[in-house]
Short mmCIF file of C-alpha atoms and ligand atoms in Angstrom, two decimals:
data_model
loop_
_atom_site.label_atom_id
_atom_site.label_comp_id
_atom_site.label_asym_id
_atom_site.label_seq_id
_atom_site.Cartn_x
_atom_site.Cartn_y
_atom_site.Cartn_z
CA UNK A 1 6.59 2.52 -22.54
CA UNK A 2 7.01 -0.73 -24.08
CA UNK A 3 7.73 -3.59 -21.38
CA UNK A 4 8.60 -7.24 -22.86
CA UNK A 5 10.43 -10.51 -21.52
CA UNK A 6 14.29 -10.85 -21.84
CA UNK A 7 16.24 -13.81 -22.80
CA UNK A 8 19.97 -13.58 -21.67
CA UNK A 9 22.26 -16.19 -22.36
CA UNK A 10 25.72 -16.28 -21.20
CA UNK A 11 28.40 -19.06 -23.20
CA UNK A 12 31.87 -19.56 -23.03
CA UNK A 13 33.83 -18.51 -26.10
CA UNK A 14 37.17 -17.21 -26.92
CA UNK A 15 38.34 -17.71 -23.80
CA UNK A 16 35.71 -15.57 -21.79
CA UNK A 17 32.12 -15.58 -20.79
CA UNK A 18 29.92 -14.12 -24.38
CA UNK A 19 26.18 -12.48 -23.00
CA UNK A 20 23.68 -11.99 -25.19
CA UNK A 21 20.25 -10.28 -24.08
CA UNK A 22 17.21 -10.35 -26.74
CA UNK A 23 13.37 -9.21 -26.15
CA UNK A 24 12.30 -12.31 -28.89
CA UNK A 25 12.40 -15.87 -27.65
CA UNK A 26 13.78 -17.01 -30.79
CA UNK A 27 16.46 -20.60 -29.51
CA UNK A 28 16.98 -21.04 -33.30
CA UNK A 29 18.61 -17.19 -33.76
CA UNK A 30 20.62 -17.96 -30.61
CA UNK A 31 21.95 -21.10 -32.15
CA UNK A 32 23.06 -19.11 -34.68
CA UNK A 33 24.77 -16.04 -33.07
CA UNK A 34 26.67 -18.29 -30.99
CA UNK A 35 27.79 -20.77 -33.56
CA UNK A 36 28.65 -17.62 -35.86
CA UNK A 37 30.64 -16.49 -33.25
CA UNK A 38 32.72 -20.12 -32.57
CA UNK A 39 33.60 -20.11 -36.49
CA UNK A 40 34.77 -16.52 -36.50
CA UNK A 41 36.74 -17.68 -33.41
CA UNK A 42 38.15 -20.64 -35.43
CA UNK A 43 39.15 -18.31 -38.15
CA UNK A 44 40.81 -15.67 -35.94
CA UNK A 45 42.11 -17.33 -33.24
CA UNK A 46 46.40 -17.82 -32.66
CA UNK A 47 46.00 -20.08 -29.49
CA UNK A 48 45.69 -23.27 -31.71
CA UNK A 49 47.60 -24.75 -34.61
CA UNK A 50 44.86 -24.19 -37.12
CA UNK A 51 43.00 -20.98 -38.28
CA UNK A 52 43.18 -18.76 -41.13
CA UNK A 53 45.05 -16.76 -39.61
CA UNK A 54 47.41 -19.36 -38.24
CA UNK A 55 47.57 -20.32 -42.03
CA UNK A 56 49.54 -17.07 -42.82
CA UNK A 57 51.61 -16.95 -39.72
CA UNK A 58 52.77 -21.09 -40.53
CA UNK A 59 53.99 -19.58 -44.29
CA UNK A 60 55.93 -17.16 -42.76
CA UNK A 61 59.10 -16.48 -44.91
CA UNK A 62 57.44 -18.89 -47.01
CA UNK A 63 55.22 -17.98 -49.53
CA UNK A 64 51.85 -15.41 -49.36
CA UNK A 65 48.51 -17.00 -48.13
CA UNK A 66 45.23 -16.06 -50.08
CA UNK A 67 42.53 -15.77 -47.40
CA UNK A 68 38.86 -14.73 -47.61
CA UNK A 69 37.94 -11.27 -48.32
CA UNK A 70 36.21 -10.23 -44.50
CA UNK A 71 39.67 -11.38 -43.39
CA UNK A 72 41.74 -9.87 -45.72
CA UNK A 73 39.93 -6.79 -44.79
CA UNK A 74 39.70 -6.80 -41.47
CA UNK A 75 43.89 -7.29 -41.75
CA UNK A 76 44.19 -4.25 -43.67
CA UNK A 77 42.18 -1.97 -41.30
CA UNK A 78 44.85 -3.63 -38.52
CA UNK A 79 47.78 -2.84 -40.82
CA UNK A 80 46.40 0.57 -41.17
CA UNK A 81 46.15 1.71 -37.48
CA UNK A 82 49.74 -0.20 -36.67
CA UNK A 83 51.33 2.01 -39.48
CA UNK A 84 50.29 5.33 -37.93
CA UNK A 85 53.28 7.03 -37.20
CA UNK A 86 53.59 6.85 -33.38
CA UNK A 87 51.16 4.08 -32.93
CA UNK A 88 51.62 1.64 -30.31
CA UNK A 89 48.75 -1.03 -32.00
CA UNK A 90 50.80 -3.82 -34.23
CA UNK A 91 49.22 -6.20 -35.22
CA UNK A 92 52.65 -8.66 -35.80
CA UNK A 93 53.38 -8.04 -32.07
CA UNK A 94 52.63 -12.24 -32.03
CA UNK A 95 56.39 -13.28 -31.47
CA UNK A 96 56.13 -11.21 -28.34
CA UNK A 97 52.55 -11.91 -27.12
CA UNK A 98 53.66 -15.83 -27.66
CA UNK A 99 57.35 -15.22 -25.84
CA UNK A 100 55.30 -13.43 -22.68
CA UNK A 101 52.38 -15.57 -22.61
CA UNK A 102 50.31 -12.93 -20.15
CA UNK A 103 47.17 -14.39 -19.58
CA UNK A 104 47.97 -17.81 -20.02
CA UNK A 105 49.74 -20.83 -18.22
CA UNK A 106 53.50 -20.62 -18.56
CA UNK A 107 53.98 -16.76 -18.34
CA UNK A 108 57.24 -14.90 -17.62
CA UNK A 109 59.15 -12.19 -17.96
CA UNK A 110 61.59 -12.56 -20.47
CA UNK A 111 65.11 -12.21 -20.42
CA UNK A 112 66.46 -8.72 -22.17
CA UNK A 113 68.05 -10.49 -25.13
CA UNK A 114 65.07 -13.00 -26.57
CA UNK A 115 62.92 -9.43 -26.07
CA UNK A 116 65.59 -8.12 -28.42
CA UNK A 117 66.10 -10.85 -30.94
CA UNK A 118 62.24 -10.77 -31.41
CA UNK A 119 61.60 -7.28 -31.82
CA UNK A 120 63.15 -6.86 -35.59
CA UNK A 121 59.81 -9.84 -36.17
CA UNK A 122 57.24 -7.53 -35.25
CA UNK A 123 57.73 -4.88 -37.49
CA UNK A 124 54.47 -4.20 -39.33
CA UNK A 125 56.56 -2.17 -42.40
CA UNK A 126 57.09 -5.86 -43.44
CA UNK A 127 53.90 -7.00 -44.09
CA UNK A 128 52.56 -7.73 -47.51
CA UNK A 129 49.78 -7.26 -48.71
CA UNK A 130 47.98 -7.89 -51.96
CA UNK A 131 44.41 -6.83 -52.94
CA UNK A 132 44.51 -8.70 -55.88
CA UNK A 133 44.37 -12.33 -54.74
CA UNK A 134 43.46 -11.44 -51.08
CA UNK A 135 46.83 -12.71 -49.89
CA UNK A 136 48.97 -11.96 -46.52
CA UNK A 137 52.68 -12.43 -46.14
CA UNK A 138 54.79 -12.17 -43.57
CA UNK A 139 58.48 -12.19 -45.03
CA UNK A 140 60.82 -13.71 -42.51
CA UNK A 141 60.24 -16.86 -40.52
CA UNK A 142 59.41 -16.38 -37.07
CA UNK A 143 57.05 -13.31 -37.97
CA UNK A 144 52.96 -13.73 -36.47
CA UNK A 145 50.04 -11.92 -36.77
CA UNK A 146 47.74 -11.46 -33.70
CA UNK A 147 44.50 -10.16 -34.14
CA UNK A 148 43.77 -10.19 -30.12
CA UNK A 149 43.16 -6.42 -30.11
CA UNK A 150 40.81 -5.93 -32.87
CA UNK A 151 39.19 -9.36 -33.30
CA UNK A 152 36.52 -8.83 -30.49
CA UNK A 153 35.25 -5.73 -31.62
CA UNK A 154 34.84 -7.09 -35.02
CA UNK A 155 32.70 -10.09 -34.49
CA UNK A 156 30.50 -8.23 -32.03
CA UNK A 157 29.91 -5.87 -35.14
CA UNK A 158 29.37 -8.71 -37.61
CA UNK A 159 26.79 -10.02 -34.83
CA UNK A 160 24.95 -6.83 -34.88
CA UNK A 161 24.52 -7.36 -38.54
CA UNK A 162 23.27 -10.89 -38.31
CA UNK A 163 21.04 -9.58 -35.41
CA UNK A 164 19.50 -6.63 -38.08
CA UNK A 165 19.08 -9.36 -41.07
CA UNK A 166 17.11 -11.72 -38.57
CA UNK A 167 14.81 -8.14 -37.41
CA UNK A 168 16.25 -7.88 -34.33
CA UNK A 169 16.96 -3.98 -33.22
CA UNK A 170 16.98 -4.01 -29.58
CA UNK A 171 19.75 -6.49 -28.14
CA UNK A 172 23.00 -6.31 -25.98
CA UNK A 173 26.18 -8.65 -26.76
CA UNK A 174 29.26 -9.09 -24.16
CA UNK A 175 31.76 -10.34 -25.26
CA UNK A 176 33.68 -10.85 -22.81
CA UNK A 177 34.05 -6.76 -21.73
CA UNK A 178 33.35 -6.04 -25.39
CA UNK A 179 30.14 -5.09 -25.75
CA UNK A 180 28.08 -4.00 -28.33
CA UNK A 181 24.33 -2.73 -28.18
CA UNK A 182 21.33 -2.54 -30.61
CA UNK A 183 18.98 0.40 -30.02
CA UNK A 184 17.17 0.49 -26.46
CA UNK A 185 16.30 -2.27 -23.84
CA UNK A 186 12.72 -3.10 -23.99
CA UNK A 187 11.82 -4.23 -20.55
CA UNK A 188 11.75 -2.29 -17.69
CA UNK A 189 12.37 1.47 -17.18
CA UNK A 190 15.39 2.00 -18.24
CA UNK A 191 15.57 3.68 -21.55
CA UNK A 192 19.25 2.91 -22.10
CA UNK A 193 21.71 0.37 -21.71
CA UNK A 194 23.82 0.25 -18.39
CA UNK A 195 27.30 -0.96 -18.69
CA UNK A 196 29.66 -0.68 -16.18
CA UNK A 197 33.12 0.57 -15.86
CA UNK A 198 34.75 -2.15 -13.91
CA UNK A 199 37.04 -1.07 -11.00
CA UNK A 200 40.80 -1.78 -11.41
CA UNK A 201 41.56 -4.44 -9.67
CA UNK A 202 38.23 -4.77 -8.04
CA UNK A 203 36.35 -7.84 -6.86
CA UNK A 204 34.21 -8.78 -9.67
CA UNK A 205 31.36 -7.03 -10.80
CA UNK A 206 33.24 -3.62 -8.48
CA UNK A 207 32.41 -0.96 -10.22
CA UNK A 208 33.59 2.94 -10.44
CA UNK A 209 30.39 3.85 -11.98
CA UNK A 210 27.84 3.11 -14.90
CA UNK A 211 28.12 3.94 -18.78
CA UNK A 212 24.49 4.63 -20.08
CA UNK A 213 24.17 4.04 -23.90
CA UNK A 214 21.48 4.04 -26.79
CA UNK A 215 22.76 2.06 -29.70
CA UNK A 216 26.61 1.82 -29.19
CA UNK A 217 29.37 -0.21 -28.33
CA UNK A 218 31.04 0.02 -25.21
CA UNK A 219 34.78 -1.08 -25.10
CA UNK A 220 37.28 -1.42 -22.47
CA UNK A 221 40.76 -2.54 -21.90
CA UNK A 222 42.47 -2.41 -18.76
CA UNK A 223 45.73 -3.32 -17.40
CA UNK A 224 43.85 -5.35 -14.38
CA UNK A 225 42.12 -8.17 -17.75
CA UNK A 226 45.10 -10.21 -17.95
CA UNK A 227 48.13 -9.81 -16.09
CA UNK A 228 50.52 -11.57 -14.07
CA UNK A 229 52.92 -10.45 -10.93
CA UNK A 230 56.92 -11.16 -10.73
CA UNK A 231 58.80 -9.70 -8.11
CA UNK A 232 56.24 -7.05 -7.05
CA UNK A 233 55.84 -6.16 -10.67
CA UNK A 234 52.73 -6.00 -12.47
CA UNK A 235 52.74 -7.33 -16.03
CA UNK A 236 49.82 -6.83 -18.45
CA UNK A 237 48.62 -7.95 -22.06
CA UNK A 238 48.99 -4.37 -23.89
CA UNK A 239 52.61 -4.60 -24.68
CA UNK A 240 54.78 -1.77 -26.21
CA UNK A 241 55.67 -2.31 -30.02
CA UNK A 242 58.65 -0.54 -29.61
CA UNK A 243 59.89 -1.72 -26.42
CA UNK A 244 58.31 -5.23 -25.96
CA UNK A 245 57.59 -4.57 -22.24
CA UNK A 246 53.89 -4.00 -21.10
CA UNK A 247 52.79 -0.24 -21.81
CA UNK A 248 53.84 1.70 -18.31
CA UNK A 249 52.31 5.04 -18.49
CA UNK A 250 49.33 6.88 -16.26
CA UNK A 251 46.59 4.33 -16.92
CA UNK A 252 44.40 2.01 -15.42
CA UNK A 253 41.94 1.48 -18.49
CA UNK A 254 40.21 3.04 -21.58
CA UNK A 255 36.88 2.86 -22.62
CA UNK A 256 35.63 3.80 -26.07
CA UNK A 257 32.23 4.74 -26.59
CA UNK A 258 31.56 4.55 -30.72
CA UNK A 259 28.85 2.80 -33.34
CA UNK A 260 31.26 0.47 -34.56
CA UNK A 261 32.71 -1.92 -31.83
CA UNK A 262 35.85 -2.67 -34.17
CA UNK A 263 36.55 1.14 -33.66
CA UNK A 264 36.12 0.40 -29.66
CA UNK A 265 38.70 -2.09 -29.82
CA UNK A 266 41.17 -0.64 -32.36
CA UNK A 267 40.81 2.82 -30.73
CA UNK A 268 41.28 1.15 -26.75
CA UNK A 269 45.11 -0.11 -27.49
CA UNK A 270 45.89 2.45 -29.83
CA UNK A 271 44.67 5.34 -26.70
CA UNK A 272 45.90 3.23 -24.46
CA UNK A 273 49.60 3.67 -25.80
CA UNK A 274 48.88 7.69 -26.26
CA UNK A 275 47.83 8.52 -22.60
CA UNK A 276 44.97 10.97 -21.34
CA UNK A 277 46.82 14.30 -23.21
CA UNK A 278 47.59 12.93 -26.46
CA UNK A 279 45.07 10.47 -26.73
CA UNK A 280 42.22 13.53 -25.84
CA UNK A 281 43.94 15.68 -28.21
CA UNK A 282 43.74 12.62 -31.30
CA UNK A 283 40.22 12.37 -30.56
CA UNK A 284 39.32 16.07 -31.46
CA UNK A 285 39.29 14.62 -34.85
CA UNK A 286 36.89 11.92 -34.37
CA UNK A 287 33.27 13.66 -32.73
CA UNK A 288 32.16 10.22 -32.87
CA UNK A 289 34.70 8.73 -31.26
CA UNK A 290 34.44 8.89 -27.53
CA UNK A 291 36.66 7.62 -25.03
CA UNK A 292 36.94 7.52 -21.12
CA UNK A 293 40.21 6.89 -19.13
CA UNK A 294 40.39 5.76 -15.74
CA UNK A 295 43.83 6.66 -13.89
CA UNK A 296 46.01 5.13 -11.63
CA UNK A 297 45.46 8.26 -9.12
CA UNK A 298 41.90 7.51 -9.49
CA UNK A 299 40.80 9.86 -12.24
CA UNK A 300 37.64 9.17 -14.68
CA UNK A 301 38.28 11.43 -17.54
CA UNK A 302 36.21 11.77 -20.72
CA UNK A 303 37.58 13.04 -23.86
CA UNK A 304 33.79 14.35 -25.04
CA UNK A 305 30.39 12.66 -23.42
CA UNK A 306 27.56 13.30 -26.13
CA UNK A 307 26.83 9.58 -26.55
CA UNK A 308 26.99 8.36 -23.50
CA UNK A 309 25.32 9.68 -19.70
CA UNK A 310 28.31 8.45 -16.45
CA UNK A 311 27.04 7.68 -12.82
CA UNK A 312 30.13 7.46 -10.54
CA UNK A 313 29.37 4.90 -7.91
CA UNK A 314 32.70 5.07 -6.08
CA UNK A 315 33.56 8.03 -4.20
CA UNK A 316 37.30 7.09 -4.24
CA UNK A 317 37.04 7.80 -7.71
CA UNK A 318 36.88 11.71 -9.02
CA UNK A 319 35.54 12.78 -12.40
CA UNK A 320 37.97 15.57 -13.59
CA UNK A 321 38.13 17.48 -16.45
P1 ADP B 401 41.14 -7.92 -24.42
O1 ADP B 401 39.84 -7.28 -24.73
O2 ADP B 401 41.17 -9.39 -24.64
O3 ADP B 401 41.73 -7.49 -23.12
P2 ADP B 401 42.61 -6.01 -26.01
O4 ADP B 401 41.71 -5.48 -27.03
O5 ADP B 401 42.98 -5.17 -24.85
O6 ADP B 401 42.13 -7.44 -25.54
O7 ADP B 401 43.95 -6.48 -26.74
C1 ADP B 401 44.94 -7.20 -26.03
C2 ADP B 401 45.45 -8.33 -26.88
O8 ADP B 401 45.99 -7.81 -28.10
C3 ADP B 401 46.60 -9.07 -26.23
O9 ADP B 401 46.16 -10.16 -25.49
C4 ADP B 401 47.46 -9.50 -27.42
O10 ADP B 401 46.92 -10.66 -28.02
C5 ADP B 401 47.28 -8.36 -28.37
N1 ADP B 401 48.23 -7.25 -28.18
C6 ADP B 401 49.06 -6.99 -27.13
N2 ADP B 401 49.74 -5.84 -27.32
C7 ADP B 401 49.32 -5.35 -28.52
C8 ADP B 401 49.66 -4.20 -29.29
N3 ADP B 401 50.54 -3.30 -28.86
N4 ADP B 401 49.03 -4.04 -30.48
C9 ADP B 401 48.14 -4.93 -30.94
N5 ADP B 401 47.79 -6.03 -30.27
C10 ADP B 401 48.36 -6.24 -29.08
MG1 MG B 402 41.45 -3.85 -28.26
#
């Protein structure tokens, strides 16, 4: 059994805490994950003035913005999943995300009409896109992407790349709940990865049990992330496309076990909006595609567990079928 040092590092990017654990001590290669990571961040981000993404949403009913082909792409796979018919992903939800603010100073609940004056902006139908030139446009003024659901998942998989091209195949990545894992830990016993499955609402680092992993991502949103409370109501981040409220329905969280973490992320708001029935039933199609709901009655529910092992830690929770 092979038994080496680890090097964790924790930084703060994107808003939360990024971990990275390696079995090399190599400071150069973690120079270079986390300073990969800052200019995806600057490239993604909405919560400043400038980014390439911020480029398209400023030329909204404007003119198309040409942008580089990884985010042209990554755009497309977002327009994709928000045009499945049902789907409660959108990836123009911005006007609403911005009008709410969950998660950031300034939040409230918005008054019925500027919920309804901003819905027509967030219809994902609208976008256009051309393969062509690479370019994005959003055709009336007012109209924003947001790539907070997907972008995560997508820069912890373009950091397992980078780790591969340096020769790194055993290494864990949190980003900030979004984690992503290369092959097996090499210190210590444990043959997998342990991540756990925070508890709703839970003091930090509560958890209903443990998610055990060899070489896959591990992604989980919950309504207890971000959130904020107005008269005795709880608001999340996850908001309904079609409605412009936070998703209400049985859930605390979903976790999505997969290779590729952009399919964690994707997958986590899409399920999210489906619920335990539909979203197990959607997932019959997808064998490697695994997901795990937690429910407000307590309930840890797995859609399929081949690629992952579960130890429940809290009684008050029940795994059910
Ligand atoms: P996190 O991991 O930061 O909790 P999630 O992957 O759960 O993020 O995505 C939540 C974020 O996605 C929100 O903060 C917002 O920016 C954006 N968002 C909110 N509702 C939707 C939606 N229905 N579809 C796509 N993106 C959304
Ligand atoms: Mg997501």
């Amino acid at each position: 059994m092979p038994t080496t040092n680890a090097y964790t590092y924790t930084r703060v990017l994107m808003g939360s805490p990024i971990f990275l654990k390696l079995f090399v001590d190599n400071p150069p290669l973690v120079e270079e994950v986390y300073a990969r990571i800052g200019e995806l961040e600057d490239q993604l981000t909405v919560n400043r003035a400038h980014s390439e993404v911020m480029d398209i949403n400023h030329a909204a009913g404007k003119h198309p913005v040409s942008v580089s082909p990884a985010l042209f792409q990554l755009i497309k796979r977002a327009t994709e999943v928000s045009l499945l018919a049902g789907s409660c992903f959108n990836l123009t939800i911005g006007p609403l995300v911005k009008r709410w603010k969950i998660g950031f100073q300034g939040h409230t609940v918005p008054p019925q009409e500027a919920i309804d004056a901003l819905l027509p902006l967030t219809d994902p139908h609208q976008l256009v896109l051309d393969a062509s030139n690479h370019s994005v446009f959003l055709p009336h003024a007012g109209m924003e992407i947001d790539l907070g659901a997907i972008a995560k998942g997508y820069i912890a998989d373009v950091i397992k790349n980078l780790l591969y091209q340096r020769g790194v195949y055993h290494a864990i990545i949190n980003l900030g709940g979004n984690v992503q894992t290369l092959g097996r830990p090499q210190n210590g016993p444990n043959q997998q990865w342990a991540v756990g499955l925070q508890k709703p609402f839970g003091d930090n680092g509560e958890l209903i049990g443990i998610i055990h992993v060899v070489n896959k991502s591990v992604v989980t949103s919950g309504i207890y992330e971000r959130y904020f409370v107005a008269d005795d109501k709880l608001y999340h981040h996850i908001l309904h496309p079609r409605t412009g409220y936070p998703l209400d329905n049985e859930l605390f969280s979903v976790t999505i076990i997969s290779d590729a973490s952009i399919d964690g992320d994707i997958y986590t708001t899409l399920l999210y909006g489906m619920g335990v029935e539909k979203g197990r039933e959607y997932l019959q199609a997808y064998p490697h595609i695994e997901a795990i709901f937690v429910t407000r009655d307590n309930k840890v529910i797995f859609s399929s567990d081949k690629q992952f092992t579960f130890t429940l830690l809290d009684n008050s929770y029940q795994l059910a079928g």
